[in-house]
PDB file of C-alpha atoms in Angstrom:
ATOM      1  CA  UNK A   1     307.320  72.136 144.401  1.00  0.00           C
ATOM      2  CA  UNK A   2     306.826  72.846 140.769  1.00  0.00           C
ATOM      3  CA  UNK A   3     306.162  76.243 139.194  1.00  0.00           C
ATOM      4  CA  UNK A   4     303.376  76.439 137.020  1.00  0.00           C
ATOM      5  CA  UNK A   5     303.646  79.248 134.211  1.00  0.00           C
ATOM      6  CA  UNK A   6     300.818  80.233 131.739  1.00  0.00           C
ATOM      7  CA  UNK A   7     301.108  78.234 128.702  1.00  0.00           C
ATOM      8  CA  UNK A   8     303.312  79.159 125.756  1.00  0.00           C
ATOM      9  CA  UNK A   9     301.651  81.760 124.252  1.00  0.00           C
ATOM     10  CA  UNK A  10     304.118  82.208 121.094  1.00  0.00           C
ATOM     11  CA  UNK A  11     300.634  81.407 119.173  1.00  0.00           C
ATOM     12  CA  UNK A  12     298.794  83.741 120.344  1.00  0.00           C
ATOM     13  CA  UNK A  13     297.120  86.198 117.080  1.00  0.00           C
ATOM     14  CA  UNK A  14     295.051  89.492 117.517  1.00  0.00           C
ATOM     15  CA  UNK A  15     292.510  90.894 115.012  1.00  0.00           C
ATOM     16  CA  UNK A  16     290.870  94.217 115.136  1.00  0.00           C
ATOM     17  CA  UNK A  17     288.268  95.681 112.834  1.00  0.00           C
ATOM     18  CA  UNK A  18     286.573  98.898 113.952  1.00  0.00           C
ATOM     19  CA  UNK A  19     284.621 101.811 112.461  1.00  0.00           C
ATOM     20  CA  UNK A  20     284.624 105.206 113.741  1.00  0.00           C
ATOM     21  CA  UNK A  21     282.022 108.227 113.260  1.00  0.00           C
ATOM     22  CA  UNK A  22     281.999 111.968 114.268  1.00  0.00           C
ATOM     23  CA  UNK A  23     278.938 114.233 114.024  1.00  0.00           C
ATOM     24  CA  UNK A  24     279.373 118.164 114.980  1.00  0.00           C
ATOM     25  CA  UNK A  25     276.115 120.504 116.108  1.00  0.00           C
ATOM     26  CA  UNK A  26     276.138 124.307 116.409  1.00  0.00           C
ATOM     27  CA  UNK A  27     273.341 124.824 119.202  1.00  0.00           C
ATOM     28  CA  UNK A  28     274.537 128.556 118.757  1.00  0.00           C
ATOM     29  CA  UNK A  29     277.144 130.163 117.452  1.00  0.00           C
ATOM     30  CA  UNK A  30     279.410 129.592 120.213  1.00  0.00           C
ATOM     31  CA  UNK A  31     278.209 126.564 121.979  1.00  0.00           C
ATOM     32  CA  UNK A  32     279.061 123.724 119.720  1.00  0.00           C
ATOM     33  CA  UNK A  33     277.676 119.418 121.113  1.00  0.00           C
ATOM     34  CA  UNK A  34     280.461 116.703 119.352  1.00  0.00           C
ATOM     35  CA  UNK A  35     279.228 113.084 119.283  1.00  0.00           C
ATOM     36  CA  UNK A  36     281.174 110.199 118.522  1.00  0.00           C
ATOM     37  CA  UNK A  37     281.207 106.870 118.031  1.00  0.00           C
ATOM     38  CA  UNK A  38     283.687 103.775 117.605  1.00  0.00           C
ATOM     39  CA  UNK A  39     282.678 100.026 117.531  1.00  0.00           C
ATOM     40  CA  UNK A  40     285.736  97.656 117.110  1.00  0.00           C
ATOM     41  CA  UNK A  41     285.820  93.772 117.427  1.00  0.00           C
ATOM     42  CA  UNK A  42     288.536  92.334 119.293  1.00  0.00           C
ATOM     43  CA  UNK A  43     289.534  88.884 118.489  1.00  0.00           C
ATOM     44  CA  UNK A  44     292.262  87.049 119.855  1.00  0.00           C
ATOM     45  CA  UNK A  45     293.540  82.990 119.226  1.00  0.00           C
ATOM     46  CA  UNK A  46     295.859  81.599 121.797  1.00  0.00           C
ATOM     47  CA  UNK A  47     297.356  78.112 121.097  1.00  0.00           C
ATOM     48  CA  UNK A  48     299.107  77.443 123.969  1.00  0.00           C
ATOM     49  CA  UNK A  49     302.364  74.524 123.738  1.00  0.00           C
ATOM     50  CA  UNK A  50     299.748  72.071 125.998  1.00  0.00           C
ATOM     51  CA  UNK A  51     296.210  72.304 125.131  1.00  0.00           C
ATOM     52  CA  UNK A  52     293.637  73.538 122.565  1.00  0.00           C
ATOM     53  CA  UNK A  53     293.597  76.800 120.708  1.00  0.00           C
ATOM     54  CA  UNK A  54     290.990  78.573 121.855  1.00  0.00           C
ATOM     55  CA  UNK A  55     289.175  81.754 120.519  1.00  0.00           C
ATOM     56  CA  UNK A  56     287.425  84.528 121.597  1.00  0.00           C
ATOM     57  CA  UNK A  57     286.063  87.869 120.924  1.00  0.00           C
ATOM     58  CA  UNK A  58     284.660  91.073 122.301  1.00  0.00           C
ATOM     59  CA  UNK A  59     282.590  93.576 120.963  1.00  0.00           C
ATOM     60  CA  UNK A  60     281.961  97.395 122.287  1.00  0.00           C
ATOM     61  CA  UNK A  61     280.664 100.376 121.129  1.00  0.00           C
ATOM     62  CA  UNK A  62     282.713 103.287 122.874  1.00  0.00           C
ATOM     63  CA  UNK A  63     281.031 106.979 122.433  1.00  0.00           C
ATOM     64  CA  UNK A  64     282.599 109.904 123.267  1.00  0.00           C
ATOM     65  CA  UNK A  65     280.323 113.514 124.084  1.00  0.00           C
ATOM     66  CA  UNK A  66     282.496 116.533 124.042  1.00  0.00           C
ATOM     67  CA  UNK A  67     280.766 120.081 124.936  1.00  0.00           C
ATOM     68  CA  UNK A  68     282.157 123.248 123.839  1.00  0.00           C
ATOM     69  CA  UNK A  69     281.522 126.733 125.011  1.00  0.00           C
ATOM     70  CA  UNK A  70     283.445 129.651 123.694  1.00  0.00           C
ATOM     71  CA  UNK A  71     282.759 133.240 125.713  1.00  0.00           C
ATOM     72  CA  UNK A  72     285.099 134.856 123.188  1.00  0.00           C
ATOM     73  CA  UNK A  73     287.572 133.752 120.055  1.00  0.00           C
ATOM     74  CA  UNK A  74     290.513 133.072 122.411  1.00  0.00           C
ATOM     75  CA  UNK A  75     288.552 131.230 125.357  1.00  0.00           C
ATOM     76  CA  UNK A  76     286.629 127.842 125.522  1.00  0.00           C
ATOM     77  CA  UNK A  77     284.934 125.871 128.067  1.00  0.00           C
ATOM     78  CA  UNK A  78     284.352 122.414 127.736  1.00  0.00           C
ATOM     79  CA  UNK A  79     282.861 119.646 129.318  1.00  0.00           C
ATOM     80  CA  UNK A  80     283.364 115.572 128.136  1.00  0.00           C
ATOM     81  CA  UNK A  81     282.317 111.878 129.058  1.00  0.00           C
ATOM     82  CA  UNK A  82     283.966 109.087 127.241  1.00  0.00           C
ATOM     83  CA  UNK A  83     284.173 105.320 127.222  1.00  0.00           C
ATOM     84  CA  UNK A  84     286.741 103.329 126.849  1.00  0.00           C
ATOM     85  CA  UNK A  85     288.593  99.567 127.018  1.00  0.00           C
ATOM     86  CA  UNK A  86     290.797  97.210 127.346  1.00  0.00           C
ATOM     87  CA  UNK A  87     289.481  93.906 125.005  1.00  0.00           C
ATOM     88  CA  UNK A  88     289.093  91.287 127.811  1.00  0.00           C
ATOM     89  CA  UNK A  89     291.851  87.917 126.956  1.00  0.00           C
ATOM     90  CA  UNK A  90     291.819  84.013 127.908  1.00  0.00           C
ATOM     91  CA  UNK A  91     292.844  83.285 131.433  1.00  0.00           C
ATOM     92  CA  UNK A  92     295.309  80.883 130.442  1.00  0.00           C
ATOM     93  CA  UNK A  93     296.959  80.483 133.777  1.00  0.00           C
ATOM     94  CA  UNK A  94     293.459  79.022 134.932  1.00  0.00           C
ATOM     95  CA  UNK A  95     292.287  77.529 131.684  1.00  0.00           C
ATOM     96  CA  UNK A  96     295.365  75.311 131.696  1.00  0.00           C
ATOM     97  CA  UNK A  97     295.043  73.755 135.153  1.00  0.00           C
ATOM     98  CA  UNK A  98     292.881  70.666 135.603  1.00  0.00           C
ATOM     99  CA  UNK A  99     289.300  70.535 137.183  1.00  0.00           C
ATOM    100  CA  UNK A 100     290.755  69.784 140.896  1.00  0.00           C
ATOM    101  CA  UNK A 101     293.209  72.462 140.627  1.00  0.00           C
ATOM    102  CA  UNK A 102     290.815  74.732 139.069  1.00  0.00           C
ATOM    103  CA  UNK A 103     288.389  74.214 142.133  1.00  0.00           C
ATOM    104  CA  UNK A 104     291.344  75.043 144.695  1.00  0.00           C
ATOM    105  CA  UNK A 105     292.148  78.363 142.818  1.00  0.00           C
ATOM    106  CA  UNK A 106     288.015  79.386 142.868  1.00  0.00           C
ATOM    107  CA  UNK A 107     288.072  78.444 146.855  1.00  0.00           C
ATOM    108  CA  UNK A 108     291.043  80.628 147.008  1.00  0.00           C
ATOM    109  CA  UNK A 109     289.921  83.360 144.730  1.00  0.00           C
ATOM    110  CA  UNK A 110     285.793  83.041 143.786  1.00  0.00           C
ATOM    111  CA  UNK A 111     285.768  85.979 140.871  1.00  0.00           C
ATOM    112  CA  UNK A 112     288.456  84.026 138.554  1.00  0.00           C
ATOM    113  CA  UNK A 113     286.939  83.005 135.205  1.00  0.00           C
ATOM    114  CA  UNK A 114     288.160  81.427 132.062  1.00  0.00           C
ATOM    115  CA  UNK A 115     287.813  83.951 129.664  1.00  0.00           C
ATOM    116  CA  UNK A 116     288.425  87.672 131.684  1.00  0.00           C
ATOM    117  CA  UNK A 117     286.252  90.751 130.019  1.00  0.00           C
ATOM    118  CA  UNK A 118     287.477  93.497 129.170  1.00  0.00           C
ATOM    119  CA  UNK A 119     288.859  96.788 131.189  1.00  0.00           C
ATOM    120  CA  UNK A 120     285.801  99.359 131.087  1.00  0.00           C
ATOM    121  CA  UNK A 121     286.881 102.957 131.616  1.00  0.00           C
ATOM    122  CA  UNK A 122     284.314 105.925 132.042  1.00  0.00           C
ATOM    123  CA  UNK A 123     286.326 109.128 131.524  1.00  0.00           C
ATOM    124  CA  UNK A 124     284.519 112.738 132.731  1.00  0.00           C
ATOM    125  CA  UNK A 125     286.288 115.733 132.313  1.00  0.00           C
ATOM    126  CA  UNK A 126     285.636 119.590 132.551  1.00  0.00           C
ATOM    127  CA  UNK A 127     288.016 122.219 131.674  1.00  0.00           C
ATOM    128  CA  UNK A 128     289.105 125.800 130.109  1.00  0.00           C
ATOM    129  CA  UNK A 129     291.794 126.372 127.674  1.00  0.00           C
ATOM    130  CA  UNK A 130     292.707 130.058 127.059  1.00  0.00           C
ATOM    131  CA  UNK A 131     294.776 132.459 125.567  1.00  0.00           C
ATOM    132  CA  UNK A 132     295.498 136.432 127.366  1.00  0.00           C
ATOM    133  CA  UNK A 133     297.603 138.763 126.521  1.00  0.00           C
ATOM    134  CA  UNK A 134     297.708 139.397 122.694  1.00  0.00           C
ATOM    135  CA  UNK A 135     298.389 135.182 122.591  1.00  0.00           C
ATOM    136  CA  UNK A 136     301.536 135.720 124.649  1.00  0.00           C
ATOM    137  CA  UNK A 137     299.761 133.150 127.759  1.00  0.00           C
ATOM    138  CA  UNK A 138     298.208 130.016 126.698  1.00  0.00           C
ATOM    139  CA  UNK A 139     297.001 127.908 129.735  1.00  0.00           C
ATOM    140  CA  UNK A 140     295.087 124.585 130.471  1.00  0.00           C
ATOM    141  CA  UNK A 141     293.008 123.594 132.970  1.00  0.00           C
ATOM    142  CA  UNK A 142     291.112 120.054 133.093  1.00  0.00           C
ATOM    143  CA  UNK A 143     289.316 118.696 136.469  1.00  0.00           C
ATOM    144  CA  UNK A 144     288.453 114.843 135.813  1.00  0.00           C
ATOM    145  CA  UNK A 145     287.068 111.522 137.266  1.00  0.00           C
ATOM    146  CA  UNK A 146     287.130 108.280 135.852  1.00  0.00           C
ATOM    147  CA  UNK A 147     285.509 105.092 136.779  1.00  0.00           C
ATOM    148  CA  UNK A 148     287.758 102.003 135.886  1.00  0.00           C
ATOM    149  CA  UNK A 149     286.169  98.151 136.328  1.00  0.00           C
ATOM    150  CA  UNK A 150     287.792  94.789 135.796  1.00  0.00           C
ATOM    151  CA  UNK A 151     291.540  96.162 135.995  1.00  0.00           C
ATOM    152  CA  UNK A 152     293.458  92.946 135.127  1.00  0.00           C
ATOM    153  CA  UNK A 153     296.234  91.967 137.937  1.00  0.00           C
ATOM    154  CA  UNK A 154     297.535  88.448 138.769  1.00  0.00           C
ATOM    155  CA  UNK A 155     297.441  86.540 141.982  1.00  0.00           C
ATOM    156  CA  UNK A 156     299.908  83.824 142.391  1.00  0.00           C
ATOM    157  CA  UNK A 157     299.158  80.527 144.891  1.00  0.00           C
ATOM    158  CA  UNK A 158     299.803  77.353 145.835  1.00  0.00           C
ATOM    159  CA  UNK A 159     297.759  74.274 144.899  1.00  0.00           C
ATOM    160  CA  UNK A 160     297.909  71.081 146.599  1.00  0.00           C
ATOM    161  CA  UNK A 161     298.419  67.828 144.775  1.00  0.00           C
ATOM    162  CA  UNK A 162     296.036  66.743 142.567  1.00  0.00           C
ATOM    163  CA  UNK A 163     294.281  62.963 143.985  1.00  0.00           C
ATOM    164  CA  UNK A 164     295.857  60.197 142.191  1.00  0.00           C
ATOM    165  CA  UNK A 165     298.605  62.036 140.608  1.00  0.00           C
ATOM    166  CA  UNK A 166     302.898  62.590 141.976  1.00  0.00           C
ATOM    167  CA  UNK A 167     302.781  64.751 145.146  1.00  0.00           C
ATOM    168  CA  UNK A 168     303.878  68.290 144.167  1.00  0.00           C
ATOM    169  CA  UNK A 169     303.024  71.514 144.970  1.00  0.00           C
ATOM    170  CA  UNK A 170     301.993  73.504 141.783  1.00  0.00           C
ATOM    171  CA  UNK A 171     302.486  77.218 142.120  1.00  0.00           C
ATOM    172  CA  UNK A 172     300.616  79.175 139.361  1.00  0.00           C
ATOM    173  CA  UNK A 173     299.249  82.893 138.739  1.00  0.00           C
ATOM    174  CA  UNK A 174     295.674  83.308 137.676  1.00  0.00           C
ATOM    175  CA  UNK A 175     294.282  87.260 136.312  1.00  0.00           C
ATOM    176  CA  UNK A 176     291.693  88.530 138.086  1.00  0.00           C
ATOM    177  CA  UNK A 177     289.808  91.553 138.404  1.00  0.00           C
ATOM    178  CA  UNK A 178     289.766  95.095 140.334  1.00  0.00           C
ATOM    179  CA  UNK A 179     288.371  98.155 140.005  1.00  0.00           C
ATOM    180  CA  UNK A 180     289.338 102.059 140.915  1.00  0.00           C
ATOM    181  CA  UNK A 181     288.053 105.423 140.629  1.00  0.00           C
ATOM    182  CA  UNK A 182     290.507 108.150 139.631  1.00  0.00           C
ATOM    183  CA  UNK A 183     289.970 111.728 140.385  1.00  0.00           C
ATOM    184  CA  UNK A 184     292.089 115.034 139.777  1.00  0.00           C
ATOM    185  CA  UNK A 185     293.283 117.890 138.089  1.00  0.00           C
ATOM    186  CA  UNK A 186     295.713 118.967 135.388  1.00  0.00           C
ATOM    187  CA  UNK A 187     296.852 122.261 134.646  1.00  0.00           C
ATOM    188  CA  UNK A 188     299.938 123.483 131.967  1.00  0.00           C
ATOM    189  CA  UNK A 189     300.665 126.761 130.987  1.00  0.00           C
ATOM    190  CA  UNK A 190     303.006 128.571 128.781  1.00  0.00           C
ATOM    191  CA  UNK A 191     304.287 132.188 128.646  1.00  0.00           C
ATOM    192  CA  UNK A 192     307.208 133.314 126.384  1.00  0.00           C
ATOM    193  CA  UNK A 193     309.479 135.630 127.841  1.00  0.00           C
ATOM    194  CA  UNK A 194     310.997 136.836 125.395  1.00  0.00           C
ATOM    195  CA  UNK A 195     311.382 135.560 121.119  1.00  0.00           C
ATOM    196  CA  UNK A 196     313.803 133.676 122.487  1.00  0.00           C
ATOM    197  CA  UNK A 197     312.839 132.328 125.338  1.00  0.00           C
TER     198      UNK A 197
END
């Protein structure tokens, strides 16, 4: 058996440009709509130790839509939905193999691809912060779901020998994809006792 790494990826270089914007709308006096908006580029050069460099980028435009309702000056209700990710990367555990190994690794796993896109996160949230008591109790409370596709995890096999070549075994890892949907609720709140405490 021989084990089979990712390349070297001591070349590997990451640019980023972005541009963010924020716009703010009083529907009333007390019920206020935020829009936002980033786009960034994402663009990463590996040069692995045993093949080509190879580049690639990713562009996304990630808004954010916050609503804010406040009943009275020390009270507001809000309600959000955001978007955001994880820039996508080369699969260099796959890219590296040859084309018989790569066609043992796709029987094995079918969704593996060279270049994997990025992590896409959907973030709604609803909540009320508050303060009661002359300001004395300041609480939190946030209910939330999120949506999360192409979560980046390895799987690690065995490959048989590759026709024509030595006979060994090559175990490698290859990133591949998942998805999840998170749901729950946060709450904090803080109360001082005294000046002190």
């Amino acid at each position: 058996f021989s084990i089979g790494a990712p390349p070297n990826r001591d070349g590997e270089r990451a640019k980023v440009i972005a541009g963010f914007g924020s716009v703010d709308f009083d529907i009333f006096d007390n019920l206020t709509l935020t829009g936002e908006i980033r786009y960034q580029k994402d663009q990463s050069k590996l040069q692995p130790s045993n093949a080509a460099s190879q580049t690639v980028s990713f562009k996304d435009w990630l808004p954010r839509v916050i609503l804010n309702y406040k009943p009275t000056d020390d009270w507001t209700l809000y309600a959000s939905w955001s978007r955001g990710v994880l820039p996508g990367n080369i699969n260099a555990g796959f890219t590296s193999l040859n084309a018989f190994q790569q066609s043992q690794v796709l029987a094995a796993i079918p969704n593996v691809q060279s270049i994997v896109p990025s992590e896409k996160l959907d973030s709604y949230e609803i909540g009320s912060k508050q303060t009661l008591f002359d300001g004395r109790l300041q609480y939190t409370l946030a209910v939330y779901f999120m949506k999360w596709n192409n979560i980046k995890s390895s799987s690690f096999l065995t490959i048989p020998p590759t026709p024509g070549a030595p006979p060994s075994f090559l175990i490698t890892g290859v990133t591949t994809r998942g998805a999840a949907e998170l749901y729950g609720f946060e709450f904090e709140s803080v109360y001082p006792i005294s000046d002190r405490w």
